[in-house]
Each structure stands twice: as structure tokens, then as C-alpha cells.
Amino acid sequence: MVKVGANHRKRIMEFPEWRGRSLFQSEANRRKNFQPDVRVKGDLRLVNERLEKENSSLRTENEEMRRSLNEANNLIQRYENLIVQLSRKTGVKLTSSVSTARQ
């Protein structure tokens, strides 16, 4: 009796008509008789289009968030500069909650 590997035994369980053939013959016959499913290609095209749209909207959202984050950082910087100017004019040491949080 010929010893067969675990993969071949699994394939024989899936495809009983392969019993008695070598794994190579079975694979060769499967490849030779392969018919691509046209529906799958169409479905993949739709999935690809949907993913491209989603990617585009995520990029737009990312740009908007980056812009708003830059604006927020600019406002924080201006706020800290105003605090520094005020503390210089009054001679009183002032600190903002933002600058203490950053440290």
C-alpha cells in the first residue's frame, strides 16, 4: 500500500473521486478543468469600487481632521504667547493649564 500525506487524505475526503490517484494528478486535473466564475469578477469589481469610495472619503476626513488639529494647535500657541506677554507686563508668573498639561 502506498503511503499518502495528510493533505492528500484531506483532499480525498473532500473529493472521493480522487481515490487511487496521486496528488499531482488530482491537482493537474483540477487546474485543467478550472472555469473562472464571471460573477465573482463582477462582484469583486463592485467591492473594489466601494472600497475606493470609502478610501476617498476617509482621506477627506483625515485631511479635515488634520486641518482642525493644526488650527487647534495654533490657537493653543497664541493663547500661551498671550499668557507669557501678560506675565511679563504684570511681573506675576502665570501658567496656563495647557502648558502645565504638556509638561
XYZ file of C-alpha atoms in Angstrom:
103
model
C 0.000 0.000 0.000
C 1.253 3.479 -0.889
C 1.690 5.944 1.932
C -0.016 9.301 1.378
C 0.398 12.577 3.216
C -2.189 14.250 5.421
C -3.006 16.838 2.762
C -3.793 14.161 0.204
C -6.016 12.344 2.721
C -7.903 15.613 3.336
C -8.338 16.141 -0.390
C -9.612 12.581 -0.844
C -12.168 13.242 1.887
C -13.286 16.361 0.012
C -13.191 14.722 -3.426
C -13.787 10.945 -3.180
C -13.391 10.577 -6.956
C -9.669 11.223 -6.447
C -9.172 7.966 -4.528
C -6.369 5.945 -6.094
C -4.817 8.921 -7.923
C -1.679 10.709 -6.940
C -1.933 14.195 -5.506
C -0.151 15.559 -8.579
C -2.683 14.020 -10.982
C -5.591 15.298 -8.918
C -4.207 18.825 -8.804
C -3.385 18.762 -12.523
C -6.930 17.664 -13.398
C -8.421 20.318 -11.138
C -6.331 23.049 -12.763
C -7.057 21.778 -16.282
C -10.836 21.788 -15.668
C -10.852 25.142 -13.889
C -13.547 27.535 -15.124
C -13.305 31.067 -13.714
C -16.590 32.326 -12.300
C -17.507 35.533 -14.121
C -19.926 36.574 -11.367
C -17.090 36.689 -8.871
C -15.148 39.108 -11.076
C -18.177 41.411 -11.267
C -18.682 41.189 -7.516
C -15.025 41.962 -6.923
C -15.279 44.981 -9.196
C -18.209 46.286 -7.131
C -16.341 45.628 -3.888
C -13.276 47.399 -5.284
C -15.342 50.443 -6.302
C -16.969 50.602 -2.866
C -13.573 50.341 -1.156
C -12.153 53.105 -3.380
C -15.062 55.395 -2.463
C -14.634 54.599 1.229
C -10.882 55.210 0.952
C -11.517 58.567 -0.721
C -13.966 59.652 1.978
C -11.538 58.555 4.706
C -8.753 60.578 3.093
C -11.019 63.640 3.002
C -11.970 63.106 6.642
C -8.297 62.674 7.542
C -7.381 65.960 5.820
C -10.215 67.788 7.625
C -9.131 66.397 10.999
C -5.500 67.311 10.303
C -6.572 70.858 9.383
C -8.687 71.261 12.525
C -5.867 69.844 14.669
C -3.449 72.380 13.183
C -5.946 75.179 13.892
C -6.338 73.981 17.489
C -2.556 73.847 17.952
C -2.232 77.377 16.534
C -4.880 78.663 18.954
C -3.123 76.978 21.883
C 0.193 78.533 20.833
C -1.383 82.001 20.589
C -3.033 81.522 23.996
C 0.290 80.548 25.590
C 2.052 83.519 23.931
C -0.602 85.884 25.327
C -0.108 84.419 28.815
C 3.665 84.916 28.549
C 3.200 88.552 27.415
C 0.728 89.229 30.230
C 3.041 87.721 32.836
C 5.932 89.873 31.563
C 3.847 93.059 31.726
C 2.437 92.377 35.185
C 5.510 90.729 36.663
C 3.336 87.922 38.007
C 4.266 84.405 36.961
C 1.291 82.939 35.139
C 0.944 79.434 33.709
C -1.766 78.053 31.505
C -3.422 74.738 32.181
C -2.352 73.702 28.682
C 1.336 74.392 29.268
C 1.287 72.544 32.617
C -0.514 69.632 30.952
C 2.131 69.497 28.206
C 4.919 69.266 30.783
